[in-house]
Amino acid sequence: MDDLPEQLVWEILSRLNKTIDRNSASLACKRFFNLDSEQRQCLRIGCGLDPANHALTSLCNRFPNLFKLEITYAGWMSKLGKQLDDQGLAILADTCPYLTDLTLSYCTFITDVGLRQLSSCSKLSALKLNFAPRITGCGILSLVVGCKNLTILHLIRCLNVTSVEWLEYLGKLQTLEDLLVKNCRAIGEGDLIKLGFGWRKLKRLQFEVDPNYRYMKVYDRLAVDRWQKQWVPCESMLELSLMNCIISPGRGLACILGKCKNLEKIHLDMCVGVRDCDIICLAQNASSLQSISLRVPSDFSLPLLMNNPLRLTDDSLQAIAHNCSMLESVSLSFYGGEFPSFSSFTLNGILMLIKVCPIRQLTLDHVYSFNDIGMEALCSALHLETLELVNCQEISDEGLQLVSHYPRLCSLRLRKCLGITDDGLKPLVGSCKLEFLSVEDCPQVSERGVIGAAKSVSFRQDLSWMY
């Protein structure tokens, strides 16, 4: 090995993808140790960083070319030693000149002072903060002012981020491409207007409101007018995910849905107020849509607004079918009631979508309108490769047996389906039809019944959900 050219050894080490393998190789000799130190660019460290600041200094000195670093204190307890603090972030800023991607999870000791230290990392382009309760909007503002190349910003459970001046500043820079705000209690849908022309560059937006701490913001007339009058450029938006949001006519995010002309993926999860006209407008403008996921309230949990129930109907599915010819992934789910939903998406609406669009992945959850007739219709779904059925209680063994006739199906997932038994899976046993089969919490299906029904099988039985 001593006679091997350095470039060849470098190439060999670069092909070791597992951290444990790289660590073992670096201990073989000083040459490997030094080459690994130069080559290592990504690092993930956790509670074992003790004492935190001293250990971090050693790591950063050993790996001078780090550009991606993740520090997580998930599962941390005080007996594990003091966490990384603001001084540790100062060490990062001083010793990692190439740092571009930083993730801090459960780092509860860091404050705005530490973020201000990070603002000197001029190359930093991605910052992800997961549960940083001492961070405020002032700290984030100081960081984005210094890191003018920031393109990715994720804030998860940053409970004290109340001011959003940082959004206005990022809007002026127009560099942000990926924004995730999840369960940050003080940031509401209406605050996103402050991004201004920063919407121009935004490619991915994930916005989730914590339903347990939602407070109903009062929209004044000026705020509504600002959303309606401001030209919100969303041509770059490729992925949009909204969860527990309030979608009101002419307000906030309702002004965005119809302007994402190049949208490829959309996920709307328990968003109150979404109407057929919103989905129709989206479908008419986003002809490149490839994936849509809708999780909506069931009939018995729908709120009433102005005495009119808000629910999506087959009109939405029809618009998607007629305008989105590239649609490959569909997920429809009802949630929030013990009773089934019959008056929203019907079997005809779902089948129209399947017949017109080249659907490869289909997920139905609590869709009681989908029955054995629907399973029979899937025999003509020429592109369907993955099917997931959750709480679809109208499907019986007769419908499940038709799976063996699906042209391209290779993956099947069944969960909490009461109407199917081992008999429904018998045609699949020994047929080599499926690559993967997963059966979870279906009370009438046994572990013996799934053996041999696919090349790879997963079985789990937990019936506590029934009681």
PDB file of N, CA and C in Angstrom, residues 414-447:
ATOM      1  N   LEU A 414     -51.210  -2.397   2.246  1.00  0.00           N
ATOM      2  CA  LEU A 414     -52.560  -2.479   2.802  1.00  0.00           C
ATOM      3  C   LEU A 414     -52.473  -2.195   4.301  1.00  0.00           C
ATOM      4  N   ARG A 415     -53.309  -1.256   4.767  1.00  0.00           N
ATOM      5  CA  ARG A 415     -53.262  -0.908   6.185  1.00  0.00           C
ATOM      6  C   ARG A 415     -54.663  -0.623   6.710  1.00  0.00           C
ATOM      7  N   LYS A 416     -55.008  -1.309   7.783  1.00  0.00           N
ATOM      8  CA  LYS A 416     -56.276  -1.091   8.486  1.00  0.00           C
ATOM      9  C   LYS A 416     -57.488  -1.280   7.577  1.00  0.00           C
ATOM     10  N   CYS A 417     -57.414  -2.247   6.702  1.00  0.00           N
ATOM     11  CA  CYS A 417     -58.538  -2.574   5.824  1.00  0.00           C
ATOM     12  C   CYS A 417     -59.286  -3.767   6.421  1.00  0.00           C
ATOM     13  N   LEU A 418     -60.531  -3.538   6.829  1.00  0.00           N
ATOM     14  CA  LEU A 418     -61.283  -4.547   7.563  1.00  0.00           C
ATOM     15  C   LEU A 418     -61.879  -5.630   6.679  1.00  0.00           C
ATOM     16  N   GLY A 419     -62.101  -5.349   5.421  1.00  0.00           N
ATOM     17  CA  GLY A 419     -62.863  -6.261   4.571  1.00  0.00           C
ATOM     18  C   GLY A 419     -62.061  -7.316   3.865  1.00  0.00           C
ATOM     19  N   ILE A 420     -60.738  -7.336   4.035  1.00  0.00           N
ATOM     20  CA  ILE A 420     -59.914  -8.300   3.301  1.00  0.00           C
ATOM     21  C   ILE A 420     -59.415  -9.392   4.240  1.00  0.00           C
ATOM     22  N   THR A 421     -59.227 -10.594   3.674  1.00  0.00           N
ATOM     23  CA  THR A 421     -58.740 -11.748   4.436  1.00  0.00           C
ATOM     24  C   THR A 421     -57.603 -12.408   3.667  1.00  0.00           C
ATOM     25  N   ASP A 422     -57.137 -13.529   4.188  1.00  0.00           N
ATOM     26  CA  ASP A 422     -56.088 -14.289   3.496  1.00  0.00           C
ATOM     27  C   ASP A 422     -56.536 -14.722   2.104  1.00  0.00           C
ATOM     28  N   ASP A 423     -57.828 -14.953   1.922  1.00  0.00           N
ATOM     29  CA  ASP A 423     -58.338 -15.405   0.625  1.00  0.00           C
ATOM     30  C   ASP A 423     -58.073 -14.371  -0.474  1.00  0.00           C
ATOM     31  N   GLY A 424     -58.105 -13.108  -0.118  1.00  0.00           N
ATOM     32  CA  GLY A 424     -57.880 -12.080  -1.120  1.00  0.00           C
ATOM     33  C   GLY A 424     -56.467 -12.072  -1.659  1.00  0.00           C
ATOM     34  N   LEU A 425     -55.530 -12.577  -0.880  1.00  0.00           N
ATOM     35  CA  LEU A 425     -54.120 -12.589  -1.284  1.00  0.00           C
ATOM     36  C   LEU A 425     -53.707 -13.886  -1.975  1.00  0.00           C
ATOM     37  N   LYS A 426     -54.569 -14.899  -1.968  1.00  0.00           N
ATOM     38  CA  LYS A 426     -54.199 -16.204  -2.521  1.00  0.00           C
ATOM     39  C   LYS A 426     -53.735 -16.168  -3.977  1.00  0.00           C
ATOM     40  N   PRO A 427     -54.394 -15.375  -4.866  1.00  0.00           N
ATOM     41  CA  PRO A 427     -53.910 -15.351  -6.248  1.00  0.00           C
ATOM     42  C   PRO A 427     -52.486 -14.826  -6.399  1.00  0.00           C
ATOM     43  N   LEU A 428     -52.001 -14.092  -5.395  1.00  0.00           N
ATOM     44  CA  LEU A 428     -50.653 -13.530  -5.478  1.00  0.00           C
ATOM     45  C   LEU A 428     -49.592 -14.498  -4.980  1.00  0.00           C
ATOM     46  N   VAL A 429     -49.989 -15.482  -4.190  1.00  0.00           N
ATOM     47  CA  VAL A 429     -49.032 -16.418  -3.605  1.00  0.00           C
ATOM     48  C   VAL A 429     -48.380 -17.254  -4.703  1.00  0.00           C
ATOM     49  N   GLY A 430     -47.055 -17.149  -4.786  1.00  0.00           N
ATOM     50  CA  GLY A 430     -46.308 -17.915  -5.778  1.00  0.00           C
ATOM     51  C   GLY A 430     -46.366 -17.358  -7.182  1.00  0.00           C
ATOM     52  N   SER A 431     -47.024 -16.240  -7.384  1.00  0.00           N
ATOM     53  CA  SER A 431     -47.173 -15.703  -8.741  1.00  0.00           C
ATOM     54  C   SER A 431     -45.997 -14.846  -9.186  1.00  0.00           C
ATOM     55  N   CYS A 432     -45.172 -14.406  -8.216  1.00  0.00           N
ATOM     56  CA  CYS A 432     -44.049 -13.492  -8.514  1.00  0.00           C
ATOM     57  C   CYS A 432     -44.525 -12.201  -9.172  1.00  0.00           C
ATOM     58  N   LYS A 433     -45.766 -11.835  -8.904  1.00  0.00           N
ATOM     59  CA  LYS A 433     -46.334 -10.617  -9.476  1.00  0.00           C
ATOM     60  C   LYS A 433     -45.747  -9.381  -8.814  1.00  0.00           C
ATOM     61  N   LEU A 434     -45.686  -9.378  -7.484  1.00  0.00           N
ATOM     62  CA  LEU A 434     -45.277  -8.191  -6.739  1.00  0.00           C
ATOM     63  C   LEU A 434     -43.817  -8.272  -6.287  1.00  0.00           C
ATOM     64  N   GLU A 435     -43.160  -7.116  -6.346  1.00  0.00           N
ATOM     65  CA  GLU A 435     -41.829  -7.004  -5.767  1.00  0.00           C
ATOM     66  C   GLU A 435     -41.923  -6.806  -4.255  1.00  0.00           C
ATOM     67  N   PHE A 436     -42.946  -6.057  -3.822  1.00  0.00           N
ATOM     68  CA  PHE A 436     -43.062  -5.731  -2.396  1.00  0.00           C
ATOM     69  C   PHE A 436     -44.521  -5.724  -1.967  1.00  0.00           C
ATOM     70  N   LEU A 437     -44.786  -6.323  -0.798  1.00  0.00           N
ATOM     71  CA  LEU A 437     -46.119  -6.322  -0.204  1.00  0.00           C
ATOM     72  C   LEU A 437     -45.998  -5.975   1.273  1.00  0.00           C
ATOM     73  N   SER A 438     -46.793  -5.008   1.713  1.00  0.00           N
ATOM     74  CA  SER A 438     -46.825  -4.628   3.119  1.00  0.00           C
ATOM     75  C   SER A 438     -48.265  -4.715   3.608  1.00  0.00           C
ATOM     76  N   VAL A 439     -48.474  -5.452   4.696  1.00  0.00           N
ATOM     77  CA  VAL A 439     -49.800  -5.583   5.305  1.00  0.00           C
ATOM     78  C   VAL A 439     -49.666  -5.192   6.770  1.00  0.00           C
ATOM     79  N   GLU A 440     -50.397  -4.157   7.165  1.00  0.00           N
ATOM     80  CA  GLU A 440     -50.316  -3.657   8.534  1.00  0.00           C
ATOM     81  C   GLU A 440     -51.710  -3.514   9.130  1.00  0.00           C
ATOM     82  N   ASP A 441     -51.894  -4.104  10.294  1.00  0.00           N
ATOM     83  CA  ASP A 441     -53.082  -3.894  11.129  1.00  0.00           C
ATOM     84  C   ASP A 441     -54.389  -4.222  10.408  1.00  0.00           C
ATOM     85  N   CYS A 442     -54.352  -5.225   9.550  1.00  0.00           N
ATOM     86  CA  CYS A 442     -55.570  -5.725   8.903  1.00  0.00           C
ATOM     87  C   CYS A 442     -56.018  -6.962   9.703  1.00  0.00           C
ATOM     88  N   PRO A 443     -57.085  -6.885  10.484  1.00  0.00           N
ATOM     89  CA  PRO A 443     -57.414  -7.919  11.478  1.00  0.00           C
ATOM     90  C   PRO A 443     -57.685  -9.297  10.908  1.00  0.00           C
ATOM     91  N   GLN A 444     -58.131  -9.387   9.637  1.00  0.00           N
ATOM     92  CA  GLN A 444     -58.485 -10.690   9.081  1.00  0.00           C
ATOM     93  C   GLN A 444     -57.389 -11.293   8.207  1.00  0.00           C
ATOM     94  N   VAL A 445     -56.232 -10.647   8.176  1.00  0.00           N
ATOM     95  CA  VAL A 445     -55.106 -11.171   7.402  1.00  0.00           C
ATOM     96  C   VAL A 445     -54.058 -11.688   8.386  1.00  0.00           C
ATOM     97  N   SER A 446     -53.597 -12.912   8.176  1.00  0.00           N
ATOM     98  CA  SER A 446     -52.609 -13.521   9.061  1.00  0.00           C
ATOM     99  C   SER A 446     -51.225 -13.452   8.438  1.00  0.00           C
ATOM    100  N   GLU A 447     -50.228 -13.672   9.255  1.00  0.00           N
ATOM    101  CA  GLU A 447     -48.853 -13.671   8.749  1.00  0.00           C
ATOM    102  C   GLU A 447     -48.644 -14.822   7.776  1.00  0.00           C
TER     103      GLU A 447
END
